[in-house]
mmCIF file of C-alpha atoms in Angstrom:
data_model
loop_
_atom_site.group_PDB
_atom_site.id
_atom_site.type_symbol
_atom_site.label_atom_id
_atom_site.label_comp_id
_atom_site.label_asym_id
_atom_site.label_seq_id
_atom_site.Cartn_x
_atom_site.Cartn_y
_atom_site.Cartn_z
ATOM 1 C CA MET F 26 -48.574 7.351 34.358
ATOM 2 C CA ALA F 27 -50.354 6.784 37.653
ATOM 3 C CA GLU F 28 -52.915 9.532 36.904
ATOM 4 C CA ARG F 29 -54.140 7.894 33.721
ATOM 5 C CA THR F 30 -57.573 6.280 33.968
ATOM 6 C CA ASP F 31 -58.174 2.702 32.864
ATOM 7 C CA GLU F 32 -60.045 4.021 29.813
ATOM 8 C CA GLN F 33 -57.180 6.322 28.829
ATOM 9 C CA HIS F 34 -54.784 3.430 29.315
ATOM 10 C CA ALA F 35 -56.848 1.122 27.084
ATOM 11 C CA GLU F 36 -57.008 3.864 24.423
ATOM 12 C CA LYS F 37 -53.251 4.419 24.509
ATOM 13 C CA MET F 38 -52.495 0.705 24.375
ATOM 14 C CA LYS F 39 -54.893 0.325 21.433
ATOM 15 C CA LYS F 40 -52.987 2.997 19.494
ATOM 16 C CA LYS F 41 -49.723 1.349 20.419
ATOM 17 C CA GLN F 42 -50.949 -2.001 19.146
ATOM 18 C CA ALA F 43 -52.171 -0.478 15.885
ATOM 19 C CA ALA F 44 -48.770 1.173 15.350
ATOM 20 C CA HIS F 45 -47.047 -2.123 16.167
ATOM 21 C CA ASP F 46 -49.282 -4.038 13.729
ATOM 22 C CA ARG F 47 -48.636 -1.484 10.969
ATOM 23 C CA ILE F 48 -44.878 -1.849 11.429
ATOM 24 C CA MET F 49 -45.021 -5.658 11.527
ATOM 25 C CA ALA F 50 -47.154 -5.823 8.356
ATOM 26 C CA GLY F 51 -44.243 -4.225 6.484
ATOM 27 C CA LYS F 52 -41.849 -6.910 7.713
ATOM 28 C CA THR F 53 -42.078 -9.721 5.220
ATOM 29 C CA VAL F 54 -38.483 -10.487 4.314
ATOM 30 C CA GLU F 55 -36.995 -13.712 5.635
ATOM 31 C CA LYS F 56 -33.248 -14.084 5.222
ATOM 32 C CA GLY F 57 -30.120 -15.287 6.877
ATOM 33 C CA LEU F 58 -28.668 -12.505 8.975
ATOM 34 C CA LEU F 59 -25.128 -11.421 9.658
ATOM 35 C CA ILE F 60 -25.328 -10.508 13.334
ATOM 36 C CA VAL F 61 -22.593 -8.689 15.239
ATOM 37 C CA ASN F 62 -22.462 -8.318 19.046
ATOM 38 C CA THR F 63 -19.788 -5.852 20.034
ATOM 39 C CA GLY F 64 -18.969 -3.224 22.684
ATOM 40 C CA LYS F 65 -17.122 -3.232 25.998
ATOM 41 C CA GLY F 66 -20.059 -4.488 28.038
ATOM 42 C CA LYS F 67 -21.022 -8.016 28.985
ATOM 43 C CA GLY F 68 -23.434 -10.236 27.080
ATOM 44 C CA LYS F 69 -21.841 -10.403 23.630
ATOM 45 C CA THR F 70 -21.101 -14.126 23.807
ATOM 46 C CA THR F 71 -23.956 -14.943 26.179
ATOM 47 C CA ALA F 72 -26.521 -13.335 23.839
ATOM 48 C CA ALA F 73 -25.055 -15.362 20.960
ATOM 49 C CA LEU F 74 -25.378 -18.470 23.142
ATOM 50 C CA GLY F 75 -29.015 -17.609 23.728
ATOM 51 C CA MET F 76 -29.579 -17.590 19.960
ATOM 52 C CA VAL F 77 -27.796 -20.932 19.651
ATOM 53 C CA VAL F 78 -30.146 -22.333 22.306
ATOM 54 C CA ARG F 79 -33.178 -21.056 20.406
ATOM 55 C CA MET F 80 -31.960 -22.647 17.185
ATOM 56 C CA ILE F 81 -31.349 -25.946 19.002
ATOM 57 C CA GLY F 82 -34.816 -25.758 20.510
ATOM 58 C CA HIS F 83 -36.269 -25.472 17.022
ATOM 59 C CA GLY F 84 -34.285 -28.513 15.864
ATOM 60 C CA ARG F 85 -31.884 -26.481 13.712
ATOM 61 C CA LYS F 86 -28.169 -27.142 13.443
ATOM 62 C CA VAL F 87 -25.559 -24.696 14.688
ATOM 63 C CA GLY F 88 -21.798 -24.624 14.374
ATOM 64 C CA VAL F 89 -19.876 -22.818 17.119
ATOM 65 C CA VAL F 90 -16.220 -21.836 16.782
ATOM 66 C CA GLN F 91 -14.566 -20.176 19.752
ATOM 67 C CA PHE F 92 -11.549 -18.171 18.592
ATOM 68 C CA VAL F 93 -9.948 -17.246 21.904
ATOM 69 C CA LYS F 94 -11.656 -18.949 24.805
ATOM 70 C CA GLY F 95 -10.597 -22.530 24.196
ATOM 71 C CA ALA F 96 -8.805 -22.927 27.483
ATOM 72 C CA MET F 97 -11.875 -22.113 29.567
ATOM 73 C CA THR F 98 -14.189 -24.779 30.924
ATOM 74 C CA THR F 99 -17.563 -23.516 29.864
ATOM 75 C CA GLY F 100 -20.972 -24.380 31.190
ATOM 76 C CA GLU F 101 -22.468 -24.123 27.732
ATOM 77 C CA LYS F 102 -20.307 -27.015 26.512
ATOM 78 C CA ALA F 103 -22.143 -29.403 28.853
ATOM 79 C CA VAL F 104 -25.510 -28.238 27.527
ATOM 80 C CA PHE F 105 -24.423 -28.487 23.904
ATOM 81 C CA ASP F 106 -23.262 -32.042 24.580
ATOM 82 C CA ALA F 107 -26.880 -32.943 25.297
ATOM 83 C CA PHE F 108 -27.740 -32.041 21.681
ATOM 84 C CA PRO F 109 -24.960 -33.667 19.645
ATOM 85 C CA ASP F 110 -27.016 -33.622 16.426
ATOM 86 C CA ASN F 111 -27.763 -29.914 16.728
ATOM 87 C CA VAL F 112 -24.498 -28.349 17.809
ATOM 88 C CA GLU F 113 -20.947 -28.788 16.703
ATOM 89 C CA PHE F 114 -18.686 -26.969 19.141
ATOM 90 C CA LYS F 115 -15.066 -26.210 18.284
ATOM 91 C CA ALA F 116 -12.990 -24.543 20.990
ATOM 92 C CA MET F 117 -10.004 -23.493 18.884
ATOM 93 C CA GLY F 118 -8.134 -20.738 20.714
ATOM 94 C CA GLU F 119 -5.720 -21.548 23.502
ATOM 95 C CA GLY F 120 -6.417 -18.705 25.853
ATOM 96 C CA PHE F 121 -6.252 -15.001 25.193
ATOM 97 C CA THR F 122 -3.509 -13.622 23.050
ATOM 98 C CA TRP F 123 -1.815 -11.893 25.966
ATOM 99 C CA ASN F 124 -1.284 -15.317 27.494
ATOM 100 C CA THR F 125 0.583 -16.642 24.467
ATOM 101 C CA GLN F 126 2.860 -13.695 23.567
ATOM 102 C CA ASP F 127 3.596 -15.465 20.319
ATOM 103 C CA ARG F 128 2.135 -13.773 17.285
ATOM 104 C CA ALA F 129 3.065 -16.439 14.731
ATOM 105 C CA ARG F 130 1.306 -19.093 16.825
ATOM 106 C CA ASP F 131 -1.730 -16.861 17.361
ATOM 107 C CA ILE F 132 -2.017 -16.267 13.633
ATOM 108 C CA ALA F 133 -1.798 -19.998 12.907
ATOM 109 C CA LEU F 134 -4.517 -20.689 15.504
ATOM 110 C CA ALA F 135 -6.727 -17.957 14.078
ATOM 111 C CA ARG F 136 -6.325 -19.435 10.600
ATOM 112 C CA GLU F 137 -7.228 -22.896 11.883
ATOM 113 C CA ALA F 138 -10.368 -21.586 13.591
ATOM 114 C CA TRP F 139 -11.304 -19.564 10.507
ATOM 115 C CA ASP F 140 -11.012 -22.703 8.353
ATOM 116 C CA GLU F 141 -13.639 -24.317 10.613
ATOM 117 C CA VAL F 142 -15.937 -21.307 10.209
ATOM 118 C CA LYS F 143 -15.480 -21.400 6.440
ATOM 119 C CA ARG F 144 -16.331 -25.099 6.355
ATOM 120 C CA MET F 145 -19.514 -24.574 8.412
ATOM 121 C CA VAL F 146 -20.557 -21.549 6.350
ATOM 122 C CA ALA F 147 -20.126 -23.553 3.149
ATOM 123 C CA ASP F 148 -21.971 -26.631 4.468
ATOM 124 C CA PRO F 149 -25.768 -26.417 3.969
ATOM 125 C CA ALA F 150 -26.271 -28.616 7.054
ATOM 126 C CA TYR F 151 -25.607 -25.644 9.344
ATOM 127 C CA ASP F 152 -28.439 -23.121 9.812
ATOM 128 C CA MET F 153 -26.330 -20.835 11.990
ATOM 129 C CA VAL F 154 -22.599 -20.373 12.512
ATOM 130 C CA LEU F 155 -21.262 -18.578 15.587
ATOM 131 C CA ALA F 156 -17.747 -17.152 15.247
ATOM 132 C CA ASP F 157 -17.144 -16.302 18.886
ATOM 133 C CA GLU F 158 -14.565 -13.560 19.507
ATOM 134 C CA LEU F 159 -13.683 -13.326 15.818
ATOM 135 C CA ASN F 160 -13.574 -9.537 16.274
ATOM 136 C CA ILE F 161 -10.564 -9.831 18.578
ATOM 137 C CA VAL F 162 -8.682 -11.793 15.955
ATOM 138 C CA LEU F 163 -9.554 -9.185 13.320
ATOM 139 C CA ARG F 164 -8.510 -6.425 15.704
ATOM 140 C CA TYR F 165 -4.997 -7.865 15.878
ATOM 141 C CA ASP F 166 -4.867 -8.357 12.099
ATOM 142 C CA TYR F 167 -4.476 -12.115 12.569
ATOM 143 C CA LEU F 168 -6.862 -12.598 9.641
ATOM 144 C CA PRO F 169 -7.404 -10.281 6.677
ATOM 145 C CA LEU F 170 -10.782 -8.532 7.029
ATOM 146 C CA GLU F 171 -11.321 -8.643 3.252
ATOM 147 C CA GLU F 172 -11.163 -12.439 3.210
ATOM 148 C CA VAL F 173 -13.569 -12.703 6.151
ATOM 149 C CA LEU F 174 -16.087 -10.322 4.562
ATOM 150 C CA GLU F 175 -15.853 -12.139 1.241
ATOM 151 C CA VAL F 176 -16.720 -15.502 2.830
ATOM 152 C CA LEU F 177 -19.523 -14.065 4.985
ATOM 153 C CA THR F 178 -21.076 -12.135 2.093
ATOM 154 C CA ALA F 179 -21.000 -15.152 -0.222
ATOM 155 C CA ARG F 180 -22.886 -17.386 2.247
ATOM 156 C CA ALA F 181 -26.199 -19.086 1.379
ATOM 157 C CA GLU F 182 -29.251 -16.839 1.561
ATOM 158 C CA MET F 183 -30.881 -18.377 4.648
ATOM 159 C CA LYS F 184 -27.732 -18.920 6.700
ATOM 160 C CA HIS F 185 -27.288 -16.911 9.905
ATOM 161 C CA VAL F 186 -23.801 -15.956 11.018
ATOM 162 C CA VAL F 187 -23.121 -14.446 14.437
ATOM 163 C CA VAL F 188 -19.829 -12.672 15.174
ATOM 164 C CA THR F 189 -18.910 -11.511 18.677
ATOM 165 C CA GLY F 190 -16.119 -9.577 20.367
ATOM 166 C CA ARG F 191 -15.318 -5.998 21.234
ATOM 167 C CA ASN F 192 -13.954 -3.590 18.624
ATOM 168 C CA ALA F 193 -15.861 -4.946 15.624
ATOM 169 C CA PRO F 194 -14.136 -3.476 12.548
ATOM 170 C CA GLN F 195 -16.124 -0.860 10.641
ATOM 171 C CA GLY F 196 -16.125 -2.986 7.481
ATOM 172 C CA LEU F 197 -17.897 -5.787 9.346
ATOM 173 C CA ILE F 198 -20.447 -3.368 10.837
ATOM 174 C CA ASP F 199 -21.130 -1.960 7.369
ATOM 175 C CA THR F 200 -21.707 -5.469 5.987
ATOM 176 C CA ALA F 201 -23.822 -6.765 8.917
ATOM 177 C CA ASP F 202 -27.626 -6.826 9.098
ATOM 178 C CA LEU F 203 -27.978 -6.546 12.865
ATOM 179 C CA VAL F 204 -25.399 -4.876 15.091
ATOM 180 C CA THR F 205 -25.760 -4.515 18.848
ATOM 181 C CA GLU F 206 -23.344 -2.718 21.131
ATOM 182 C CA MET F 207 -23.208 -3.985 24.700
ATOM 183 C CA THR F 208 -22.363 -1.014 26.904
ATOM 184 C CA LEU F 209 -21.087 -1.334 30.421
ATOM 185 C CA VAL F 210 -23.193 0.701 32.837
ATOM 186 C CA LYS F 211 -21.982 -0.906 36.059
ATOM 187 C CA HIS F 212 -19.638 -3.838 36.621
ATOM 188 C CA PRO F 213 -18.942 -5.708 39.873
ATOM 189 C CA PHE F 214 -15.390 -6.616 38.804
ATOM 190 C CA ARG F 215 -14.385 -3.002 38.730
ATOM 191 C CA GLU F 216 -16.432 -1.608 41.560
ATOM 192 C CA GLN F 217 -16.631 -4.370 44.151
ATOM 193 C CA GLY F 218 -13.661 -6.633 43.459
ATOM 194 C CA VAL F 219 -15.981 -9.490 42.530
ATOM 195 C CA LYS F 220 -14.262 -12.361 40.748
ATOM 196 C CA ALA F 221 -15.441 -14.312 37.696
ATOM 197 C CA GLN F 222 -18.121 -16.734 38.836
ATOM 198 C CA THR F 223 -19.697 -19.993 37.717
ATOM 199 C CA GLY F 224 -22.646 -19.457 35.416
ATOM 200 C CA ILE F 225 -22.000 -15.748 35.014
ATOM 201 C CA GLU F 226 -18.669 -15.585 33.202
ATOM 202 C CA PHE F 227 -18.077 -19.230 32.275
ATOM 203 C CA MET W 9 -0.420 -2.651 14.250
ATOM 204 C CA ALA W 10 1.011 -4.179 11.092
ATOM 205 C CA GLU W 11 4.353 -2.382 11.539
ATOM 206 C CA ARG W 12 5.044 -3.897 14.951
ATOM 207 C CA THR W 13 7.719 -6.608 15.028
ATOM 208 C CA ASP W 14 7.102 -9.984 16.655
ATOM 209 C CA GLU W 15 9.395 -8.944 19.523
ATOM 210 C CA GLN W 16 7.497 -5.709 20.103
ATOM 211 C CA HIS W 17 4.262 -7.656 19.986
ATOM 212 C CA ALA W 18 5.498 -10.176 22.575
ATOM 213 C CA GLU W 19 6.620 -7.294 24.820
ATOM 214 C CA LYS W 20 3.294 -5.525 24.568
ATOM 215 C CA MET W 21 1.317 -8.719 25.230
ATOM 216 C CA LYS W 22 3.530 -9.449 28.255
ATOM 217 C CA LYS W 23 2.695 -6.047 29.746
ATOM 218 C CA LYS W 24 -0.967 -6.617 28.991
ATOM 219 C CA GLN W 25 -0.923 -9.954 30.771
ATOM 220 C CA ALA W 26 0.850 -8.490 33.821
ATOM 221 C CA ALA W 27 -1.784 -5.729 34.043
ATOM 222 C CA HIS W 28 -4.545 -8.324 33.677
ATOM 223 C CA ASP W 29 -3.034 -10.522 36.418
ATOM 224 C CA ARG W 30 -2.705 -7.528 38.776
ATOM 225 C CA ILE W 31 -6.366 -6.674 38.275
ATOM 226 C CA MET W 32 -7.532 -10.264 38.728
ATOM 227 C CA ALA W 33 -5.512 -10.694 41.947
ATOM 228 C CA GLY W 34 -7.653 -7.971 43.503
ATOM 229 C CA LYS W 35 -10.860 -9.811 42.588
ATOM 230 C CA THR W 36 -11.546 -12.170 45.449
ATOM 231 C CA VAL W 37 -15.181 -11.530 46.343
ATOM 232 C CA GLU W 38 -17.711 -14.202 45.434
ATOM 233 C CA LYS W 39 -21.331 -13.199 45.807
ATOM 234 C CA GLY W 40 -24.744 -13.492 44.260
ATOM 235 C CA LEU W 41 -25.193 -10.714 41.729
ATOM 236 C CA LEU W 42 -28.172 -8.599 40.823
ATOM 237 C CA ILE W 43 -27.769 -8.340 37.058
ATOM 238 C CA VAL W 44 -29.767 -5.979 34.840
ATOM 239 C CA ASN W 45 -29.854 -6.148 31.022
ATOM 240 C CA THR W 46 -31.554 -3.068 29.629
ATOM 241 C CA GLY W 47 -31.490 -0.721 26.619
ATOM 242 C CA LYS W 48 -33.314 -0.563 23.301
ATOM 243 C CA GLY W 49 -31.024 -3.030 21.524
ATOM 244 C CA LYS W 50 -31.348 -6.766 21.120
ATOM 245 C CA GLY W 51 -29.802 -9.366 23.371
ATOM 246 C CA LYS W 52 -31.266 -8.520 26.773
ATOM 247 C CA THR W 53 -33.229 -11.758 27.104
ATOM 248 C CA THR W 54 -30.870 -13.807 24.935
ATOM 249 C CA ALA W 55 -27.861 -12.861 27.095
ATOM 250 C CA ALA W 56 -29.853 -13.848 30.188
ATOM 251 C CA LEU W 57 -30.658 -17.149 28.480
ATOM 252 C CA GLY W 58 -26.959 -17.656 27.870
ATOM 253 C CA MET W 59 -26.339 -17.311 31.617
ATOM 254 C CA VAL W 60 -29.134 -19.776 32.350
ATOM 255 C CA VAL W 61 -27.470 -22.244 29.968
ATOM 256 C CA ARG W 62 -24.145 -21.803 31.748
ATOM 257 C CA MET W 63 -25.746 -22.425 35.135
ATOM 258 C CA ILE W 64 -27.497 -25.543 33.785
ATOM 259 C CA GLY W 65 -24.195 -26.757 32.352
ATOM 260 C CA HIS W 66 -22.661 -26.484 35.809
ATOM 261 C CA GLY W 67 -25.520 -28.472 37.335
ATOM 262 C CA ARG W 68 -27.029 -25.462 39.102
ATOM 263 C CA LYS W 69 -30.743 -24.785 39.375
ATOM 264 C CA VAL W 70 -32.409 -21.794 37.725
ATOM 265 C CA GLY W 71 -35.920 -20.405 37.946
ATOM 266 C CA VAL W 72 -37.170 -18.468 34.914
ATOM 267 C CA VAL W 73 -40.270 -16.263 35.030
ATOM 268 C CA GLN W 74 -41.335 -14.567 31.801
ATOM 269 C CA PHE W 75 -43.461 -11.521 32.590
ATOM 270 C CA VAL W 76 -44.696 -10.580 29.134
ATOM 271 C CA LYS W 77 -43.759 -13.171 26.588
ATOM 272 C CA GLY W 78 -45.959 -16.038 27.682
ATOM 273 C CA ALA W 79 -47.844 -16.263 24.437
ATOM 274 C CA MET W 80 -44.731 -16.863 22.356
ATOM 275 C CA THR W 81 -43.510 -20.326 21.454
ATOM 276 C CA THR W 82 -39.868 -20.134 22.356
ATOM 277 C CA GLY W 83 -37.014 -22.315 21.240
ATOM 278 C CA GLU W 84 -35.427 -22.061 24.674
ATOM 279 C CA LYS W 85 -38.396 -23.864 26.232
ATOM 280 C CA ALA W 86 -37.556 -27.042 24.296
ATOM 281 C CA VAL W 87 -33.961 -26.907 25.523
ATOM 282 C CA PHE W 88 -34.981 -26.249 29.123
ATOM 283 C CA ASP W 89 -37.289 -29.263 28.937
ATOM 284 C CA ALA W 90 -34.205 -31.433 28.446
ATOM 285 C CA PHE W 91 -33.007 -30.367 31.918
ATOM 286 C CA PRO W 92 -36.129 -30.639 34.104
ATOM 287 C CA ASP W 93 -34.095 -30.833 37.321
ATOM 288 C CA ASN W 94 -32.141 -27.689 36.502
ATOM 289 C CA VAL W 95 -34.714 -25.276 35.125
ATOM 290 C CA GLU W 96 -38.174 -24.321 36.204
ATOM 291 C CA PHE W 97 -39.749 -22.214 33.486
ATOM 292 C CA LYS W 98 -42.874 -20.148 34.121
ATOM 293 C CA ALA W 99 -44.330 -18.277 31.164
ATOM 294 C CA MET W 100 -46.717 -15.968 33.023
ATOM 295 C CA GLY W 101 -47.597 -13.020 30.782
ATOM 296 C CA GLU W 102 -50.199 -13.338 28.078
ATOM 297 C CA GLY W 103 -48.625 -11.268 25.352
ATOM 298 C CA PHE W 104 -47.507 -7.691 25.475
ATOM 299 C CA THR W 105 -49.555 -5.161 27.352
ATOM 300 C CA TRP W 106 -50.638 -3.411 24.153
ATOM 301 C CA ASN W 107 -52.335 -6.630 23.147
ATOM 302 C CA THR W 108 -54.450 -6.789 26.290
ATOM 303 C CA GLN W 109 -55.581 -3.167 26.674
ATOM 304 C CA ASP W 110 -56.807 -4.085 30.122
ATOM 305 C CA ARG W 111 -54.781 -2.582 32.929
ATOM 306 C CA ALA W 112 -56.490 -4.395 35.803
ATOM 307 C CA ARG W 113 -55.808 -7.745 34.164
ATOM 308 C CA ASP W 114 -52.198 -6.771 33.381
ATOM 309 C CA ILE W 115 -51.639 -5.804 37.012
ATOM 310 C CA ALA W 116 -53.098 -9.094 38.241
ATOM 311 C CA LEU W 117 -50.845 -11.028 35.834
ATOM 312 C CA ALA W 118 -47.800 -9.036 36.917
ATOM 313 C CA ARG W 119 -48.593 -9.794 40.553
ATOM 314 C CA GLU W 120 -48.960 -13.492 39.799
ATOM 315 C CA ALA W 121 -45.597 -13.583 37.988
ATOM 316 C CA TRP W 122 -43.958 -11.589 40.787
ATOM 317 C CA ASP W 123 -45.245 -14.105 43.353
ATOM 318 C CA GLU W 124 -43.385 -16.812 41.418
ATOM 319 C CA VAL W 125 -40.194 -14.737 41.440
ATOM 320 C CA LYS W 126 -40.550 -14.152 45.185
ATOM 321 C CA ARG W 127 -41.013 -17.873 45.811
ATOM 322 C CA MET W 128 -37.902 -18.740 43.778
ATOM 323 C CA VAL W 129 -35.834 -15.998 45.415
ATOM 324 C CA ALA W 130 -36.845 -17.261 48.865
ATOM 325 C CA ASP W 131 -36.179 -20.938 48.026
ATOM 326 C CA PRO W 132 -32.518 -21.961 48.588
ATOM 327 C CA ALA W 133 -32.889 -24.605 45.853
ATOM 328 C CA TYR W 134 -32.546 -21.941 43.148
ATOM 329 C CA ASP W 135 -29.054 -20.619 42.410
ATOM 330 C CA MET W 136 -30.304 -18.091 39.864
ATOM 331 C CA VAL W 137 -33.666 -16.464 39.199
ATOM 332 C CA LEU W 138 -34.381 -14.779 35.858
ATOM 333 C CA ALA W 139 -37.200 -12.221 35.913
ATOM 334 C CA ASP W 140 -37.572 -11.727 32.173
ATOM 335 C CA GLU W 141 -39.083 -8.384 31.108
ATOM 336 C CA LEU W 142 -39.728 -7.340 34.696
ATOM 337 C CA ASN W 143 -38.549 -3.852 33.712
ATOM 338 C CA ILE W 144 -41.543 -3.424 31.407
ATOM 339 C CA VAL W 145 -43.921 -4.240 34.235
ATOM 340 C CA LEU W 146 -42.137 -1.739 36.483
ATOM 341 C CA ARG W 147 -42.216 0.853 33.715
ATOM 342 C CA TYR W 148 -46.030 0.685 33.662
ATOM 343 C CA ASP W 149 -46.228 0.800 37.471
ATOM 344 C CA TYR W 150 -47.881 -2.618 37.525
ATOM 345 C CA LEU W 151 -45.737 -3.481 40.545
ATOM 346 C CA PRO W 152 -44.359 -1.082 43.178
ATOM 347 C CA LEU W 153 -40.605 -0.652 42.666
ATOM 348 C CA GLU W 154 -40.042 -0.420 46.434
ATOM 349 C CA GLU W 155 -41.472 -3.893 47.005
ATOM 350 C CA VAL W 156 -39.392 -5.357 44.180
ATOM 351 C CA LEU W 157 -36.172 -3.783 45.479
ATOM 352 C CA GLU W 158 -36.923 -4.931 49.016
ATOM 353 C CA VAL W 159 -37.297 -8.572 47.947
ATOM 354 C CA LEU W 160 -34.224 -8.495 45.696
ATOM 355 C CA THR W 161 -32.035 -6.814 48.310
ATOM 356 C CA ALA W 162 -33.067 -9.275 51.020
ATOM 357 C CA ARG W 163 -32.117 -12.335 48.940
ATOM 358 C CA ALA W 164 -29.568 -14.925 50.130
ATOM 359 C CA GLU W 165 -25.942 -13.888 49.696
ATOM 360 C CA MET W 166 -25.016 -16.308 46.915
ATOM 361 C CA LYS W 167 -28.205 -16.029 44.864
ATOM 362 C CA HIS W 168 -28.014 -14.469 41.403
ATOM 363 C CA VAL W 169 -31.007 -12.550 40.089
ATOM 364 C CA VAL W 170 -31.209 -11.405 36.466
ATOM 365 C CA VAL W 171 -33.719 -8.743 35.406
ATOM 366 C CA THR W 172 -34.281 -7.843 31.755
ATOM 367 C CA GLY W 173 -36.286 -5.333 29.743
ATOM 368 C CA ARG W 174 -35.844 -1.843 28.361
ATOM 369 C CA ASN W 175 -36.237 1.214 30.554
ATOM 370 C CA ALA W 176 -34.829 -0.267 33.772
ATOM 371 C CA PRO W 177 -35.874 2.125 36.567
ATOM 372 C CA GLN W 178 -33.054 4.152 38.120
ATOM 373 C CA GLY W 179 -33.707 2.610 41.550
ATOM 374 C CA LEU W 180 -33.040 -0.845 40.151
ATOM 375 C CA ILE W 181 -29.863 0.315 38.396
ATOM 376 C CA ASP W 182 -28.642 1.877 41.646
ATOM 377 C CA THR W 183 -29.262 -1.388 43.517
ATOM 378 C CA ALA W 184 -27.813 -3.712 40.861
ATOM 379 C CA ASP W 185 -24.253 -5.107 40.778
ATOM 380 C CA LEU W 186 -23.917 -5.491 37.023
ATOM 381 C CA VAL W 187 -25.828 -3.376 34.522
ATOM 382 C CA THR W 188 -25.460 -3.688 30.765
ATOM 383 C CA GLU W 189 -27.174 -1.535 28.194
ATOM 384 C CA MET W 190 -27.809 -3.157 24.841
ATOM 385 C CA THR W 191 -27.647 -0.420 22.218
ATOM 386 C CA LEU W 192 -29.047 -0.789 18.740
ATOM 387 C CA VAL W 193 -26.425 0.039 16.128
ATOM 388 C CA LYS W 194 -28.189 -1.493 13.127
ATOM 389 C CA HIS W 195 -31.413 -3.495 12.958
ATOM 390 C CA PRO W 196 -32.796 -5.461 9.985
ATOM 391 C CA PHE W 197 -36.414 -4.930 11.116
ATOM 392 C CA ARG W 198 -36.124 -1.227 10.642
ATOM 393 C CA GLU W 199 -33.806 -1.016 7.676
ATOM 394 C CA GLN W 200 -34.629 -4.002 5.513
ATOM 395 C CA GLY W 201 -38.173 -5.005 6.449
ATOM 396 C CA VAL W 202 -36.939 -8.322 7.835
ATOM 397 C CA LYS W 203 -39.475 -10.164 9.974
ATOM 398 C CA ALA W 204 -38.930 -11.956 13.283
ATOM 399 C CA GLN W 205 -37.273 -15.290 12.551
ATOM 400 C CA THR W 206 -36.858 -18.698 14.142
ATOM 401 C CA GLY W 207 -33.847 -18.867 16.409
ATOM 402 C CA ILE W 208 -33.181 -15.150 16.277
ATOM 403 C CA GLU W 209 -36.201 -13.619 17.968
ATOM 404 C CA PHE W 210 -37.969 -16.680 19.388
#
């Protein structure tokens, strides 16, 4: 692109803007979205957190249910605590399932967390509900996918729901409005022996 | 997985935990990471925001420089304002480059934003520096990649730097510790004519 003159650049940018404007003019629908962040890469939960922060910043109310990270001390918790009217944070899981080795208990915990999600989805006070790591619970068949899809599909028109976790089931992807796959290109854990660090992983 | 007995499940989870513990035992390095969020999908900036929130929650200090989104009113700004000691937020760009159609001005703006990044990278007070949408500026050759890599490589050992934007240059990927590509699986803009909404896009 270095050979392009300033005039050529201005011309190209003008076309780009016109194309952008044309596309945006067709975007008029406003609706609550079912958003899924999946994939083996990083950023599924952190991107959801970013959306929670944006909602908070706009004075909206968000409900957050963590399905499997309850045992972790998270930095986000401290920030949420500064906005008690805007965020309700429920850390339900007690560590990852491979730490418990008790399926009956895991299923009971998943059900308990799901009841919280259902309550928040049904309550008009919440503009967004984040079901963090729900995909993992679905992956292990701790909750029936049909029930989850039924509740999410029946939600109020303007309510956003965000679901995270690797291995999102196909039925959820089919039902969702916005699906992003986080793909690992390079990871310091694997390649450099770097451990989980403050602010990055928790 | 439905056919597995509780005993088989416990056995499998036990093995999984042992493998996890073995891997984690080898992870002892603590260091500042160069993190790149790229790809055409959503979540590049929002995942970076999530990391900023985690750092804030741990009482760390973060510098945020937005290269091309300065004109947007962002929800995150309101949240950052609640933690003035922990976040310095600089919205430097004046809208996307296709809105300006003026390369000389874009280059000057990019340089100004980059000077802020350099200052924050050099200042030990900042634990993390987020250069939001820097990749776009590099993509248009508004800043020399060599200079950017030189500054980022020479940073203090424990300093995290996060760079976002599609089309991350290969040189940056090669230098980075952690690279994630956000891939679009399904997008409501394209498929349903849904417009950018509060809390989701801004």
